[in-house]
Amino acid sequence: QKNKFYYYHQHFRRVPDITDCQFGDYLCYYEAEMQWRRDYKVDQEIIGILQERLRACQQREGNSYVQNCAKELEQFKLGAKGYQSRYGDLGAYGSARRCLMKQKHRMIEERVKAVSEA
Amino acid sequence: MAVLSVLRAAAALVVRRSPHKLQHLAGNNLLRAFPIASKVAVRLGSNGKQMFAIKSSQYYDRRFLHLLRFYILLTGIPMAALITFVNIFIGEAELAEIPEDYVPEHWEYFKHPITRWISKYVYDPPEKSYEKMMALISIETEKVDLRQKHLEVRRLMRERGDGAWYQYETLDKNLIDNSQKTNPDY
């Protein structure tokens, strides 16, 4: 091949989050929303890679995958639990705002649970 | 069918008349293995009754499938050829670190050469659509602000009465005739 050409990974600058935006500052909302969507995509890819690792491990080990793949299984379980609790049931119209509301509900439940246990 | 049977009879006669001529014609070595036509037991199976099989017409179905194949392959084959040549001769891009002080163009973030071409010549850079959206949002924000201010101004001018709006013309008080007010009504 004579002419080599390259492709790069795009670096995006970090912009203020939704929680750092003034109320009614729609431009800030838009930038935070775009950043949240990019992070969502990155998280999806991460989960995909963990799945691939687990799949490859199972294929390699054959019938003894239950005990030999414990590390990959742990990684995947951790990642999947975090993904589910953060992005889990947002649905097709998920947005940064809805994700924030989900986090708020999660924190409320944690607080209620802590109070009821104490 | 009748024509076919006549032809078949004629062919059988020719072969029967000159059984060895075929072998002499085509050279002895090759055709020596061929059996002589008159001596082989041939089963033609022509003693059954001729039937006309009543089926539904397959003309329309075959025509449809022919046309489907034709129109799909009309653009399918050039596209497949193009994609094959691009994959073989041009090849995909390699991943590299971004060099210092270099800002890659928006198409240099893709791997396959055809995606790069589409991103370069057909699509707008994603920065452009981002900026366009931000412009729209800023225009709408300004409109919202102005409308809110408008409503607030109306409310205050009506309440305080010293503004430019809500000024109504009334009669001059020197025109009022007060003479009937000097006498009581009894």
GROMACS .gro file of C-alpha atoms in nm:
model
  304
    1GLN     CA    1   0.000   0.000   0.000
    2LYS     CA    2   0.159   0.323  -0.109
    3ASN     CA    3  -0.036   0.606   0.049
    4LYS     CA    4  -0.093   0.542   0.416
    5PHE     CA    5  -0.357   0.749   0.583
    6TYR     CA    6  -0.449   0.757   0.945
    7TYR     CA    7  -0.750   0.796   1.164
    8TYR     CA    8  -0.750   0.941   1.511
    9HIS     CA    9  -0.959   0.926   1.825
   10GLN     CA   10  -1.138   1.252   1.877
   11HIS     CA   11  -1.074   1.436   2.204
   12PHE     CA   12  -1.361   1.647   2.333
   13ARG     CA   13  -1.314   1.925   2.588
   14ARG     CA   14  -1.501   1.881   2.914
   15VAL     CA   15  -1.782   2.133   2.957
   16PRO     CA   16  -1.979   2.209   3.275
   17ASP     CA   17  -2.224   1.940   3.372
   18ILE     CA   18  -2.600   1.981   3.400
   19THR     CA   19  -2.563   2.035   3.772
   20ASP     CA   20  -2.324   2.324   3.707
   21CYS     CA   21  -2.565   2.510   3.481
   22GLN     CA   22  -2.770   2.812   3.583
   23PHE     CA   23  -3.143   2.766   3.568
   24GLY     CA   24  -3.274   2.862   3.224
   25ASP     CA   25  -2.930   2.872   3.059
   26TYR     CA   26  -3.034   2.667   2.758
   27LEU     CA   27  -2.698   2.686   2.588
   28CYS     CA   28  -2.532   2.531   2.893
   29TYR     CA   29  -2.807   2.268   2.898
   30TYR     CA   30  -2.733   2.179   2.535
   31GLU     CA   31  -2.360   2.141   2.585
   32ALA     CA   32  -2.412   1.932   2.899
   33GLU     CA   33  -2.663   1.716   2.714
   34MET     CA   34  -2.419   1.651   2.429
   35GLN     CA   35  -2.145   1.564   2.676
   36TRP     CA   36  -2.378   1.327   2.859
   37ARG     CA   37  -2.467   1.155   2.529
   38ARG     CA   38  -2.100   1.109   2.442
   39ASP     CA   39  -2.035   0.961   2.787
   40TYR     CA   40  -2.336   0.732   2.741
   41LYS     CA   41  -2.190   0.602   2.414
   42VAL     CA   42  -1.851   0.549   2.578
   43ASP     CA   43  -2.015   0.354   2.860
   44GLN     CA   44  -2.201   0.138   2.612
   45GLU     CA   45  -1.872   0.057   2.440
   46ILE     CA   46  -1.712  -0.026   2.775
   47ILE     CA   47  -1.990  -0.271   2.857
   48GLY     CA   48  -1.954  -0.422   2.509
   49ILE     CA   49  -1.582  -0.478   2.565
   50LEU     CA   50  -1.646  -0.646   2.901
   51GLN     CA   51  -1.901  -0.872   2.733
   52GLU     CA   52  -1.652  -0.958   2.459
   53ARG     CA   53  -1.391  -1.050   2.717
   54LEU     CA   54  -1.632  -1.276   2.899
   55ARG     CA   55  -1.741  -1.438   2.575
   56ALA     CA   56  -1.380  -1.497   2.464
   57CYS     CA   57  -1.293  -1.639   2.802
   58GLN     CA   58  -1.583  -1.881   2.791
   59GLN     CA   59  -1.489  -1.989   2.440
   60ARG     CA   60  -1.127  -2.044   2.543
   61GLU     CA   61  -1.194  -2.240   2.857
   62GLY     CA   62  -1.461  -2.465   2.714
   63ASN     CA   63  -1.630  -2.671   2.980
   64SER     CA   64  -1.432  -2.539   3.274
   65TYR     CA   65  -1.534  -2.177   3.231
   66VAL     CA   66  -1.721  -2.158   3.560
   67GLN     CA   67  -1.406  -2.155   3.773
   68ASN     CA   68  -1.148  -2.018   3.528
   69CYS     CA   69  -1.336  -1.706   3.420
   70ALA     CA   70  -1.417  -1.575   3.765
   71LYS     CA   71  -1.217  -1.252   3.720
   72GLU     CA   72  -1.384  -1.159   3.391
   73LEU     CA   73  -1.720  -1.247   3.539
   74GLU     CA   74  -1.659  -1.021   3.839
   75GLN     CA   75  -1.555  -0.732   3.615
   76PHE     CA   76  -1.858  -0.773   3.398
   77LYS     CA   77  -2.096  -0.800   3.693
   78LEU     CA   78  -1.955  -0.483   3.847
   79GLY     CA   79  -1.974  -0.293   3.521
   80ALA     CA   80  -2.325  -0.414   3.443
   81LYS     CA   81  -2.452  -0.327   3.789
   82GLY     CA   82  -2.314   0.025   3.763
   83TYR     CA   83  -2.451   0.065   3.410
   84GLN     CA   84  -2.794  -0.056   3.515
   85SER     CA   85  -2.811   0.173   3.815
   86ARG     CA   86  -2.697   0.476   3.613
   87TYR     CA   87  -2.849   0.435   3.266
   88GLY     CA   88  -3.074   0.138   3.324
   89ASP     CA   89  -3.440   0.212   3.253
   90LEU     CA   90  -3.405   0.554   3.093
   91GLY     CA   91  -3.562   0.429   2.771
   92ALA     CA   92  -3.527   0.561   2.418
   93TYR     CA   93  -3.580   0.927   2.514
   94GLY     CA   94  -3.315   0.926   2.783
   95SER     CA   95  -3.157   1.263   2.844
   96ALA     CA   96  -2.910   1.411   3.088
   97ARG     CA   97  -3.196   1.565   3.281
   98ARG     CA   98  -3.380   1.234   3.321
   99CYS     CA   99  -3.058   1.064   3.426
  100LEU     CA  100  -3.014   1.333   3.691
  101MET     CA  101  -3.369   1.273   3.813
  102LYS     CA  102  -3.296   0.901   3.830
  103GLN     CA  103  -2.988   0.974   4.039
  104LYS     CA  104  -3.199   1.194   4.266
  105HIS     CA  105  -3.449   0.913   4.322
  106ARG     CA  106  -3.166   0.672   4.389
  107MET     CA  107  -3.023   0.904   4.654
  108ILE     CA  108  -3.366   0.951   4.812
  109GLU     CA  109  -3.412   0.576   4.834
  110GLU     CA  110  -3.067   0.532   4.984
  111ARG     CA  111  -3.145   0.797   5.240
  112VAL     CA  112  -3.479   0.638   5.327
  113LYS     CA  113  -3.312   0.301   5.361
  114ALA     CA  114  -3.036   0.441   5.581
  115VAL     CA  115  -3.293   0.610   5.803
  116SER     CA  116  -3.508   0.300   5.830
  117GLU     CA  117  -3.206   0.084   5.915
  118ALA     CA  118  -3.072   0.322   6.179
  119MET     CA  119  -4.397  -3.368  -3.004
  120ALA     CA  120  -4.470  -3.518  -3.339
  121VAL     CA  121  -4.180  -3.326  -3.491
  122LEU     CA  122  -3.955  -3.447  -3.214
  123SER     CA  123  -4.049  -3.809  -3.273
  124VAL     CA  124  -3.983  -3.771  -3.646
  125LEU     CA  125  -3.645  -3.620  -3.577
  126ARG     CA  126  -3.567  -3.894  -3.334
  127ALA     CA  127  -3.662  -4.162  -3.592
  128ALA     CA  128  -3.441  -3.994  -3.853
  129ALA     CA  129  -3.146  -3.980  -3.613
  130ALA     CA  130  -3.195  -4.347  -3.528
  131LEU     CA  131  -3.199  -4.439  -3.897
  132VAL     CA  132  -2.877  -4.246  -3.966
  133VAL     CA  133  -2.696  -4.408  -3.679
  134ARG     CA  134  -2.824  -4.755  -3.777
  135ARG     CA  135  -2.708  -4.710  -4.138
  136SER     CA  136  -2.356  -4.620  -4.046
  137PRO     CA  137  -2.279  -4.764  -3.709
  138HIS     CA  138  -1.906  -4.751  -3.735
  139LYS     CA  139  -1.882  -4.421  -3.925
  140LEU     CA  140  -1.895  -4.221  -3.604
  141GLN     CA  141  -1.597  -4.407  -3.478
  142HIS     CA  142  -1.407  -4.359  -3.804
  143LEU     CA  143  -1.501  -3.992  -3.817
  144ALA     CA  144  -1.380  -3.896  -3.479
  145GLY     CA  145  -1.068  -4.103  -3.472
  146ASN     CA  146  -1.041  -4.456  -3.353
  147ASN     CA  147  -0.884  -4.398  -3.017
  148LEU     CA  148  -1.147  -4.179  -2.861
  149LEU     CA  149  -1.468  -4.344  -2.977
  150ARG     CA  150  -1.368  -4.704  -2.940
  151ALA     CA  151  -1.532  -4.701  -2.599
  152PHE     CA  152  -1.865  -4.584  -2.744
  153PRO     CA  153  -2.120  -4.865  -2.780
  154ILE     CA  154  -2.277  -4.917  -3.120
  155ALA     CA  155  -2.621  -4.756  -3.127
  156SER     CA  156  -2.810  -5.046  -3.282
  157LYS     CA  157  -2.684  -5.301  -3.030
  158VAL     CA  158  -2.764  -5.105  -2.704
  159ALA     CA  159  -3.095  -5.169  -2.529
  160VAL     CA  160  -3.257  -4.825  -2.528
  161ARG     CA  161  -3.562  -4.759  -2.316
  162LEU     CA  162  -3.736  -4.450  -2.450
  163GLY     CA  163  -4.049  -4.488  -2.236
  164SER     CA  164  -4.282  -4.367  -2.510
  165ASN     CA  165  -4.564  -4.613  -2.451
  166GLY     CA  166  -4.739  -4.395  -2.186
  167LYS     CA  167  -5.038  -4.178  -2.266
  168GLN     CA  168  -4.954  -3.817  -2.346
  169MET     CA  169  -5.092  -3.590  -2.072
  170PHE     CA  170  -5.149  -3.215  -2.066
  171ALA     CA  171  -5.063  -3.105  -1.711
  172ILE     CA  172  -5.308  -2.838  -1.600
  173LYS     CA  173  -5.103  -2.587  -1.395
  174SER     CA  174  -5.156  -2.221  -1.318
  175SER     CA  175  -4.961  -1.974  -1.530
  176GLN     CA  176  -4.605  -1.916  -1.419
  177TYR     CA  177  -4.552  -1.635  -1.668
  178TYR     CA  178  -4.620  -1.351  -1.430
  179ASP     CA  179  -4.421  -1.500  -1.143
  180ARG     CA  180  -4.117  -1.573  -1.358
  181ARG     CA  181  -4.137  -1.228  -1.515
  182PHE     CA  182  -4.150  -1.066  -1.172
  183LEU     CA  183  -3.848  -1.258  -1.048
  184HIS     CA  184  -3.656  -1.184  -1.366
  185LEU     CA  185  -3.728  -0.810  -1.335
  186LEU     CA  186  -3.644  -0.811  -0.963
  187ARG     CA  187  -3.310  -0.975  -1.028
  188PHE     CA  188  -3.239  -0.737  -1.314
  189TYR     CA  189  -3.310  -0.418  -1.125
  190ILE     CA  190  -3.131  -0.530  -0.812
  191LEU     CA  191  -2.820  -0.634  -1.001
  192LEU     CA  192  -2.825  -0.319  -1.217
  193THR     CA  193  -2.687  -0.116  -0.928
  194GLY     CA  194  -2.585  -0.409  -0.713
  195ILE     CA  195  -2.302  -0.529  -0.933
  196PRO     CA  196  -2.134  -0.189  -0.982
  197MET     CA  197  -2.167  -0.118  -0.611
  198ALA     CA  198  -2.021  -0.456  -0.516
  199ALA     CA  199  -1.735  -0.408  -0.764
  200LEU     CA  200  -1.662  -0.059  -0.631
  201ILE     CA  201  -1.661  -0.173  -0.270
  202THR     CA  202  -1.437  -0.470  -0.351
  203PHE     CA  203  -1.186  -0.251  -0.534
  204VAL     CA  204  -1.182   0.009  -0.257
  205ASN     CA  205  -1.127  -0.255   0.008
  206ILE     CA  206  -0.851  -0.426  -0.187
  207PHE     CA  207  -0.661  -0.138  -0.341
  208ILE     CA  208  -0.715   0.153  -0.106
  209GLY     CA  209  -0.759  -0.023   0.225
  210GLU     CA  210  -0.858   0.105   0.565
  211ALA     CA  211  -0.687   0.373   0.768
  212GLU     CA  212  -0.450   0.303   1.055
  213LEU     CA  213  -0.498   0.424   1.409
  214ALA     CA  214  -0.242   0.681   1.517
  215GLU     CA  215  -0.189   0.927   1.798
  216ILE     CA  216  -0.273   1.287   1.715
  217PRO     CA  217   0.057   1.463   1.642
  218GLU     CA  218   0.145   1.777   1.838
  219ASP     CA  219   0.000   2.105   1.712
  220TYR     CA  220  -0.212   1.928   1.456
  221VAL     CA  221  -0.590   1.953   1.443
  222PRO     CA  222  -0.729   1.668   1.230
  223GLU     CA  223  -1.006   1.746   0.983
  224HIS     CA  224  -1.348   1.609   1.064
  225TRP     CA  225  -1.319   1.323   0.814
  226GLU     CA  226  -0.991   1.201   0.956
  227TYR     CA  227  -1.172   1.048   1.250
  228PHE     CA  228  -1.316   0.762   1.041
  229LYS     CA  229  -1.158   0.432   0.943
  230HIS     CA  230  -1.312   0.305   0.620
  231PRO     CA  231  -1.217   0.505   0.305
  232ILE     CA  232  -1.576   0.524   0.179
  233THR     CA  233  -1.700   0.665   0.514
  234ARG     CA  234  -1.417   0.915   0.499
  235TRP     CA  235  -1.517   1.018   0.148
  236ILE     CA  236  -1.883   1.059   0.245
  237SER     CA  237  -1.788   1.258   0.554
  238LYS     CA  238  -1.558   1.481   0.349
  239TYR     CA  239  -1.771   1.555   0.044
  240VAL     CA  240  -2.133   1.485   0.137
  241TYR     CA  241  -2.188   1.558   0.505
  242ASP     CA  242  -2.136   1.881   0.695
  243PRO     CA  243  -1.876   1.873   0.974
  244PRO     CA  244  -2.039   1.787   1.308
  245GLU     CA  245  -1.899   2.110   1.451
  246LYS     CA  246  -2.111   2.302   1.202
  247SER     CA  247  -2.438   2.133   1.305
  248TYR     CA  248  -2.344   2.183   1.672
  249GLU     CA  249  -2.287   2.553   1.614
  250LYS     CA  250  -2.609   2.583   1.414
  251MET     CA  251  -2.805   2.426   1.699
  252MET     CA  252  -2.638   2.658   1.949
  253ALA     CA  253  -2.730   2.958   1.732
  254LEU     CA  254  -3.095   2.850   1.721
  255ILE     CA  255  -3.099   2.798   2.096
  256SER     CA  256  -2.948   3.139   2.161
  257ILE     CA  257  -3.204   3.307   1.934
  258GLU     CA  258  -3.487   3.129   2.113
  259THR     CA  259  -3.341   3.221   2.454
  260GLU     CA  260  -3.332   3.586   2.354
  261LYS     CA  261  -3.692   3.566   2.236
  262VAL     CA  262  -3.800   3.410   2.565
  263ASP     CA  263  -3.618   3.684   2.760
  264LEU     CA  264  -3.772   3.962   2.557
  265ARG     CA  265  -4.121   3.821   2.591
  266GLN     CA  266  -4.086   3.789   2.966
  267LYS     CA  267  -3.963   4.149   2.986
  268HIS     CA  268  -4.254   4.264   2.772
  269LEU     CA  269  -4.507   4.107   3.007
  270GLU     CA  270  -4.331   4.252   3.315
  271VAL     CA  271  -4.321   4.601   3.159
  272ARG     CA  272  -4.691   4.586   3.077
  273ARG     CA  273  -4.774   4.486   3.430
  274LEU     CA  274  -4.567   4.762   3.587
  275MET     CA  275  -4.685   5.035   3.351
  276ARG     CA  276  -5.045   4.950   3.416
  277GLU     CA  277  -4.987   4.935   3.788
  278ARG     CA  278  -4.785   5.254   3.827
  279GLY     CA  279  -4.943   5.453   3.549
  280ASP     CA  280  -4.640   5.672   3.487
  281GLY     CA  281  -4.515   5.490   3.180
  282ALA     CA  282  -4.565   5.536   2.811
  283TRP     CA  283  -4.841   5.273   2.782
  284TYR     CA  284  -5.191   5.270   2.932
  285GLN     CA  285  -5.236   5.645   2.887
  286TYR     CA  286  -5.598   5.721   2.796
  287GLU     CA  287  -5.726   6.059   2.670
  288THR     CA  288  -5.997   6.216   2.891
  289LEU     CA  289  -6.199   6.537   2.855
  290ASP     CA  290  -6.064   6.873   2.971
  291LYS     CA  291  -6.203   6.947   3.317
  292ASN     CA  292  -6.280   7.309   3.224
  293LEU     CA  293  -6.552   7.185   2.991
  294ILE     CA  294  -6.762   7.035   3.274
  295ASP     CA  295  -7.072   7.240   3.360
  296ASN     CA  296  -7.092   7.253   3.740
  297SER     CA  297  -7.384   7.497   3.757
  298GLN     CA  298  -7.646   7.226   3.840
  299LYS     CA  299  -7.439   7.112   4.138
  300THR     CA  300  -7.487   7.444   4.322
  301ASN     CA  301  -7.861   7.382   4.380
  302PRO     CA  302  -7.975   7.098   4.610
  303ASP     CA  303  -8.235   6.848   4.489
  304TYR     CA  304  -8.520   6.914   4.725
   0.00000   0.00000   0.00000
